[in-house]
């Protein structure tokens, strides 16, 4: 695979990262937003499985490496100024959020507050052997 | 409107900004990604029309202020760690991108390259009186 030009077309920020949106390929729901570095994006393209860069852990993060909740990627799109990627993904286990919910966007703005609308599908303690990480 | 607690629940970055994803309320297509500061988010909530913070211009940006391509907002969601908002919007004119396309995500990764797949709906020169801005 050519790992040259198409990676250079991405406008990496000053930390070498790009924003990545994971959207459910079937429902089109936005499930999560994370970051990718050059290695994560290249690995995602090669393997067809979503890889990100964990800012909190400062390392490559294969989504689902602990939880088993992998994401298979069917499409990647880049925006006009090259600093955001949208991934069309299929979410193994139906849980993208470390809280055990389908989507990280489980709070809706209503009556002047962010209100939780989505159920927890699985207790994070049952997903992760130890402290939650996605 | 209470402009207190719900704005404090957002995890503003070191520049006082949060990432905002505009998603077509009807088709669920991701149309664009921009930034909001506190004022932009409060105005969006009050008016029901999307306001962002333009980093390039360093000021409040009512989307469509030049082009007429306003966005009416039907829902706002906040993610688990509070640093990304998803807006469900209706895009006036059917054009969100400053290139004159429906979506900023008009390039798809295929055969090792980002390939343009989406047509220009309207020439930017006809949208904007001068240099393109959305």
JSON list of C-alpha atoms in Angstrom, two decimals, chain B:
[
{"chain": "B", "resi": 1, "resn": "UNK", "atom": "CA", "xyz": [-32.64, 31.07, 29.67]},
{"chain": "B", "resi": 2, "resn": "UNK", "atom": "CA", "xyz": [-30.26, 29.65, 32.21]},
{"chain": "B", "resi": 3, "resn": "UNK", "atom": "CA", "xyz": [-26.82, 30.28, 30.79]},
{"chain": "B", "resi": 4, "resn": "UNK", "atom": "CA", "xyz": [-25.01, 28.89, 33.77]},
{"chain": "B", "resi": 5, "resn": "UNK", "atom": "CA", "xyz": [-24.57, 25.24, 34.59]},
{"chain": "B", "resi": 6, "resn": "UNK", "atom": "CA", "xyz": [-25.08, 23.67, 31.20]},
{"chain": "B", "resi": 7, "resn": "UNK", "atom": "CA", "xyz": [-22.35, 25.83, 29.68]},
{"chain": "B", "resi": 8, "resn": "UNK", "atom": "CA", "xyz": [-20.03, 24.92, 32.55]},
{"chain": "B", "resi": 9, "resn": "UNK", "atom": "CA", "xyz": [-20.64, 21.22, 31.82]},
{"chain": "B", "resi": 10, "resn": "UNK", "atom": "CA", "xyz": [-18.80, 21.65, 28.53]},
{"chain": "B", "resi": 11, "resn": "UNK", "atom": "CA", "xyz": [-15.08, 20.93, 28.75]},
{"chain": "B", "resi": 12, "resn": "UNK", "atom": "CA", "xyz": [-13.72, 23.97, 26.95]},
{"chain": "B", "resi": 13, "resn": "UNK", "atom": "CA", "xyz": [-10.18, 23.56, 25.65]},
{"chain": "B", "resi": 14, "resn": "UNK", "atom": "CA", "xyz": [-7.27, 25.84, 26.49]},
{"chain": "B", "resi": 15, "resn": "UNK", "atom": "CA", "xyz": [-8.50, 28.30, 23.86]},
{"chain": "B", "resi": 16, "resn": "UNK", "atom": "CA", "xyz": [-12.04, 28.24, 25.26]},
{"chain": "B", "resi": 17, "resn": "UNK", "atom": "CA", "xyz": [-13.40, 26.17, 22.37]},
{"chain": "B", "resi": 18, "resn": "UNK", "atom": "CA", "xyz": [-15.32, 22.96, 21.85]},
{"chain": "B", "resi": 19, "resn": "UNK", "atom": "CA", "xyz": [-15.60, 20.85, 18.68]},
{"chain": "B", "resi": 20, "resn": "UNK", "atom": "CA", "xyz": [-19.02, 20.99, 17.00]},
{"chain": "B", "resi": 21, "resn": "UNK", "atom": "CA", "xyz": [-20.22, 18.49, 14.40]},
{"chain": "B", "resi": 22, "resn": "UNK", "atom": "CA", "xyz": [-23.11, 19.53, 12.18]},
{"chain": "B", "resi": 23, "resn": "UNK", "atom": "CA", "xyz": [-25.15, 16.55, 11.05]},
{"chain": "B", "resi": 24, "resn": "UNK", "atom": "CA", "xyz": [-28.05, 16.76, 8.61]},
{"chain": "B", "resi": 25, "resn": "UNK", "atom": "CA", "xyz": [-31.17, 16.08, 10.67]},
{"chain": "B", "resi": 26, "resn": "UNK", "atom": "CA", "xyz": [-32.91, 14.36, 7.76]},
{"chain": "B", "resi": 27, "resn": "UNK", "atom": "CA", "xyz": [-30.16, 12.29, 6.13]},
{"chain": "B", "resi": 28, "resn": "UNK", "atom": "CA", "xyz": [-27.76, 12.04, 9.09]},
{"chain": "B", "resi": 29, "resn": "UNK", "atom": "CA", "xyz": [-24.87, 12.95, 6.84]},
{"chain": "B", "resi": 30, "resn": "UNK", "atom": "CA", "xyz": [-22.04, 14.75, 8.60]},
{"chain": "B", "resi": 31, "resn": "UNK", "atom": "CA", "xyz": [-21.88, 18.10, 6.81]},
{"chain": "B", "resi": 32, "resn": "UNK", "atom": "CA", "xyz": [-19.10, 19.97, 8.58]},
{"chain": "B", "resi": 33, "resn": "UNK", "atom": "CA", "xyz": [-17.05, 20.29, 11.75]},
{"chain": "B", "resi": 34, "resn": "UNK", "atom": "CA", "xyz": [-16.31, 23.64, 13.34]},
{"chain": "B", "resi": 35, "resn": "UNK", "atom": "CA", "xyz": [-15.59, 25.21, 16.71]},
{"chain": "B", "resi": 36, "resn": "UNK", "atom": "CA", "xyz": [-17.75, 26.97, 19.24]},
{"chain": "B", "resi": 37, "resn": "UNK", "atom": "CA", "xyz": [-16.83, 29.24, 22.09]},
{"chain": "B", "resi": 38, "resn": "UNK", "atom": "CA", "xyz": [-19.12, 29.93, 25.02]},
{"chain": "B", "resi": 39, "resn": "UNK", "atom": "CA", "xyz": [-20.88, 32.79, 23.27]},
{"chain": "B", "resi": 40, "resn": "UNK", "atom": "CA", "xyz": [-21.44, 30.79, 20.07]},
{"chain": "B", "resi": 41, "resn": "UNK", "atom": "CA", "xyz": [-22.98, 27.88, 21.95]},
{"chain": "B", "resi": 42, "resn": "UNK", "atom": "CA", "xyz": [-25.20, 30.15, 24.05]},
{"chain": "B", "resi": 43, "resn": "UNK", "atom": "CA", "xyz": [-26.40, 32.01, 20.95]},
{"chain": "B", "resi": 44, "resn": "UNK", "atom": "CA", "xyz": [-27.07, 28.73, 19.15]},
{"chain": "B", "resi": 45, "resn": "UNK", "atom": "CA", "xyz": [-29.20, 27.57, 22.07]},
{"chain": "B", "resi": 46, "resn": "UNK", "atom": "CA", "xyz": [-31.11, 30.86, 22.30]},
{"chain": "B", "resi": 47, "resn": "UNK", "atom": "CA", "xyz": [-31.71, 31.46, 18.60]},
{"chain": "B", "resi": 48, "resn": "UNK", "atom": "CA", "xyz": [-31.93, 27.91, 17.23]},
{"chain": "B", "resi": 49, "resn": "UNK", "atom": "CA", "xyz": [-29.51, 28.95, 14.49]},
{"chain": "B", "resi": 50, "resn": "UNK", "atom": "CA", "xyz": [-25.96, 27.61, 14.42]},
{"chain": "B", "resi": 51, "resn": "UNK", "atom": "CA", "xyz": [-23.23, 29.98, 15.54]},
{"chain": "B", "resi": 52, "resn": "UNK", "atom": "CA", "xyz": [-19.59, 29.01, 15.60]},
{"chain": "B", "resi": 53, "resn": "UNK", "atom": "CA", "xyz": [-16.27, 30.60, 16.44]},
{"chain": "B", "resi": 54, "resn": "UNK", "atom": "CA", "xyz": [-14.11, 31.14, 13.39]},
{"chain": "B", "resi": 55, "resn": "UNK", "atom": "CA", "xyz": [-10.53, 30.41, 14.33]},
{"chain": "B", "resi": 56, "resn": "UNK", "atom": "CA", "xyz": [-9.20, 31.91, 11.09]},
{"chain": "B", "resi": 57, "resn": "UNK", "atom": "CA", "xyz": [-11.09, 35.16, 11.64]},
{"chain": "B", "resi": 58, "resn": "UNK", "atom": "CA", "xyz": [-10.85, 35.09, 15.43]},
{"chain": "B", "resi": 59, "resn": "UNK", "atom": "CA", "xyz": [-14.48, 36.00, 15.94]},
{"chain": "B", "resi": 60, "resn": "UNK", "atom": "CA", "xyz": [-18.05, 34.82, 16.32]},
{"chain": "B", "resi": 61, "resn": "UNK", "atom": "CA", "xyz": [-19.36, 33.37, 13.08]},
{"chain": "B", "resi": 62, "resn": "UNK", "atom": "CA", "xyz": [-23.02, 32.98, 12.35]},
{"chain": "B", "resi": 63, "resn": "UNK", "atom": "CA", "xyz": [-22.94, 30.22, 9.75]},
{"chain": "B", "resi": 64, "resn": "UNK", "atom": "CA", "xyz": [-24.40, 31.57, 6.53]},
{"chain": "B", "resi": 65, "resn": "UNK", "atom": "CA", "xyz": [-23.96, 35.21, 7.46]},
{"chain": "B", "resi": 66, "resn": "UNK", "atom": "CA", "xyz": [-22.43, 35.84, 4.03]},
{"chain": "B", "resi": 67, "resn": "UNK", "atom": "CA", "xyz": [-23.73, 32.97, 1.94]},
{"chain": "B", "resi": 68, "resn": "UNK", "atom": "CA", "xyz": [-27.23, 32.85, 3.35]},
{"chain": "B", "resi": 69, "resn": "UNK", "atom": "CA", "xyz": [-26.65, 29.16, 4.06]},
{"chain": "B", "resi": 70, "resn": "UNK", "atom": "CA", "xyz": [-27.90, 29.27, 7.63]},
{"chain": "B", "resi": 71, "resn": "UNK", "atom": "CA", "xyz": [-28.34, 26.17, 9.74]},
{"chain": "B", "resi": 72, "resn": "UNK", "atom": "CA", "xyz": [-31.38, 25.69, 11.93]},
{"chain": "B", "resi": 73, "resn": "UNK", "atom": "CA", "xyz": [-30.69, 23.46, 14.90]},
{"chain": "B", "resi": 74, "resn": "UNK", "atom": "CA", "xyz": [-33.16, 20.86, 16.11]},
{"chain": "B", "resi": 75, "resn": "UNK", "atom": "CA", "xyz": [-31.01, 19.02, 18.63]},
{"chain": "B", "resi": 76, "resn": "UNK", "atom": "CA", "xyz": [-27.70, 19.34, 20.47]},
{"chain": "B", "resi": 77, "resn": "UNK", "atom": "CA", "xyz": [-25.88, 16.45, 22.12]},
{"chain": "B", "resi": 78, "resn": "UNK", "atom": "CA", "xyz": [-22.75, 16.45, 24.27]},
{"chain": "B", "resi": 79, "resn": "UNK", "atom": "CA", "xyz": [-20.34, 13.55, 24.49]},
{"chain": "B", "resi": 80, "resn": "UNK", "atom": "CA", "xyz": [-19.18, 11.63, 27.54]},
{"chain": "B", "resi": 81, "resn": "UNK", "atom": "CA", "xyz": [-16.13, 13.75, 28.25]},
{"chain": "B", "resi": 82, "resn": "UNK", "atom": "CA", "xyz": [-17.85, 16.98, 27.33]},
{"chain": "B", "resi": 83, "resn": "UNK", "atom": "CA", "xyz": [-15.52, 18.17, 24.58]},
{"chain": "B", "resi": 84, "resn": "UNK", "atom": "CA", "xyz": [-17.58, 17.48, 21.45]},
{"chain": "B", "resi": 85, "resn": "UNK", "atom": "CA", "xyz": [-21.11, 18.57, 20.52]},
{"chain": "B", "resi": 86, "resn": "UNK", "atom": "CA", "xyz": [-23.24, 17.06, 17.75]},
{"chain": "B", "resi": 87, "resn": "UNK", "atom": "CA", "xyz": [-25.84, 19.37, 16.22]},
{"chain": "B", "resi": 88, "resn": "UNK", "atom": "CA", "xyz": [-28.80, 18.07, 14.26]},
{"chain": "B", "resi": 89, "resn": "UNK", "atom": "CA", "xyz": [-29.31, 20.75, 11.65]},
{"chain": "B", "resi": 90, "resn": "UNK", "atom": "CA", "xyz": [-31.29, 21.67, 8.58]},
{"chain": "B", "resi": 91, "resn": "UNK", "atom": "CA", "xyz": [-29.00, 23.26, 6.02]},
{"chain": "B", "resi": 92, "resn": "UNK", "atom": "CA", "xyz": [-30.50, 26.18, 4.15]},
{"chain": "B", "resi": 93, "resn": "UNK", "atom": "CA", "xyz": [-29.54, 25.97, 0.47]},
{"chain": "B", "resi": 94, "resn": "UNK", "atom": "CA", "xyz": [-28.29, 22.40, 0.85]},
{"chain": "B", "resi": 95, "resn": "UNK", "atom": "CA", "xyz": [-24.69, 23.62, 0.92]},
{"chain": "B", "resi": 96, "resn": "UNK", "atom": "CA", "xyz": [-22.58, 23.48, 4.07]},
{"chain": "B", "resi": 97, "resn": "UNK", "atom": "CA", "xyz": [-19.09, 23.62, 2.53]},
{"chain": "B", "resi": 98, "resn": "UNK", "atom": "CA", "xyz": [-17.32, 26.75, 1.38]},
{"chain": "B", "resi": 99, "resn": "UNK", "atom": "CA", "xyz": [-16.40, 24.85, -1.80]},
{"chain": "B", "resi": 100, "resn": "UNK", "atom": "CA", "xyz": [-20.09, 24.89, -2.77]},
{"chain": "B", "resi": 101, "resn": "UNK", "atom": "CA", "xyz": [-20.66, 21.26, -1.89]},
{"chain": "B", "resi": 102, "resn": "UNK", "atom": "CA", "xyz": [-23.32, 19.74, 0.35]},
{"chain": "B", "resi": 103, "resn": "UNK", "atom": "CA", "xyz": [-20.75, 18.43, 2.83]},
{"chain": "B", "resi": 104, "resn": "UNK", "atom": "CA", "xyz": [-17.15, 19.24, 3.64]},
{"chain": "B", "resi": 105, "resn": "UNK", "atom": "CA", "xyz": [-16.49, 15.48, 3.55]},
{"chain": "B", "resi": 106, "resn": "UNK", "atom": "CA", "xyz": [-16.47, 15.18, -0.23]},
{"chain": "B", "resi": 107, "resn": "UNK", "atom": "CA", "xyz": [-13.28, 13.11, -0.49]},
{"chain": "B", "resi": 108, "resn": "UNK", "atom": "CA", "xyz": [-13.31, 9.36, 0.08]},
{"chain": "B", "resi": 109, "resn": "UNK", "atom": "CA", "xyz": [-10.28, 7.16, 0.64]},
{"chain": "B", "resi": 110, "resn": "UNK", "atom": "CA", "xyz": [-10.04, 4.66, -2.21]},
{"chain": "B", "resi": 111, "resn": "UNK", "atom": "CA", "xyz": [-7.11, 2.83, -3.79]},
{"chain": "B", "resi": 112, "resn": "UNK", "atom": "CA", "xyz": [-4.65, 4.64, -1.58]},
{"chain": "B", "resi": 113, "resn": "UNK", "atom": "CA", "xyz": [-5.83, 8.16, -2.31]},
{"chain": "B", "resi": 114, "resn": "UNK", "atom": "CA", "xyz": [-8.46, 10.71, -1.24]},
{"chain": "B", "resi": 115, "resn": "UNK", "atom": "CA", "xyz": [-10.78, 10.86, -4.21]},
{"chain": "B", "resi": 116, "resn": "UNK", "atom": "CA", "xyz": [-13.34, 13.59, -4.77]},
{"chain": "B", "resi": 117, "resn": "UNK", "atom": "CA", "xyz": [-16.76, 11.99, -5.10]},
{"chain": "B", "resi": 118, "resn": "UNK", "atom": "CA", "xyz": [-19.20, 14.84, -4.58]},
{"chain": "B", "resi": 119, "resn": "UNK", "atom": "CA", "xyz": [-20.22, 17.49, -7.09]},
{"chain": "B", "resi": 120, "resn": "UNK", "atom": "CA", "xyz": [-20.06, 21.23, -6.52]},
{"chain": "B", "resi": 121, "resn": "UNK", "atom": "CA", "xyz": [-23.67, 22.36, -6.20]},
{"chain": "B", "resi": 122, "resn": "UNK", "atom": "CA", "xyz": [-22.95, 26.02, -6.68]},
{"chain": "B", "resi": 123, "resn": "UNK", "atom": "CA", "xyz": [-19.84, 27.91, -7.72]},
{"chain": "B", "resi": 124, "resn": "UNK", "atom": "CA", "xyz": [-18.35, 29.57, -4.62]},
{"chain": "B", "resi": 125, "resn": "UNK", "atom": "CA", "xyz": [-17.83, 32.73, -6.69]},
{"chain": "B", "resi": 126, "resn": "UNK", "atom": "CA", "xyz": [-21.59, 32.90, -7.08]},
{"chain": "B", "resi": 127, "resn": "UNK", "atom": "CA", "xyz": [-22.16, 32.26, -3.38]},
{"chain": "B", "resi": 128, "resn": "UNK", "atom": "CA", "xyz": [-19.74, 34.78, -1.98]},
{"chain": "B", "resi": 129, "resn": "UNK", "atom": "CA", "xyz": [-19.23, 38.34, -3.09]},
{"chain": "B", "resi": 130, "resn": "UNK", "atom": "CA", "xyz": [-15.52, 37.98, -2.47]},
{"chain": "B", "resi": 131, "resn": "UNK", "atom": "CA", "xyz": [-13.05, 35.39, -1.19]},
{"chain": "B", "resi": 132, "resn": "UNK", "atom": "CA", "xyz": [-14.78, 32.25, 0.04]},
{"chain": "B", "resi": 133, "resn": "UNK", "atom": "CA", "xyz": [-15.84, 31.93, 3.62]},
{"chain": "B", "resi": 134, "resn": "UNK", "atom": "CA", "xyz": [-18.70, 29.80, 4.73]}
]
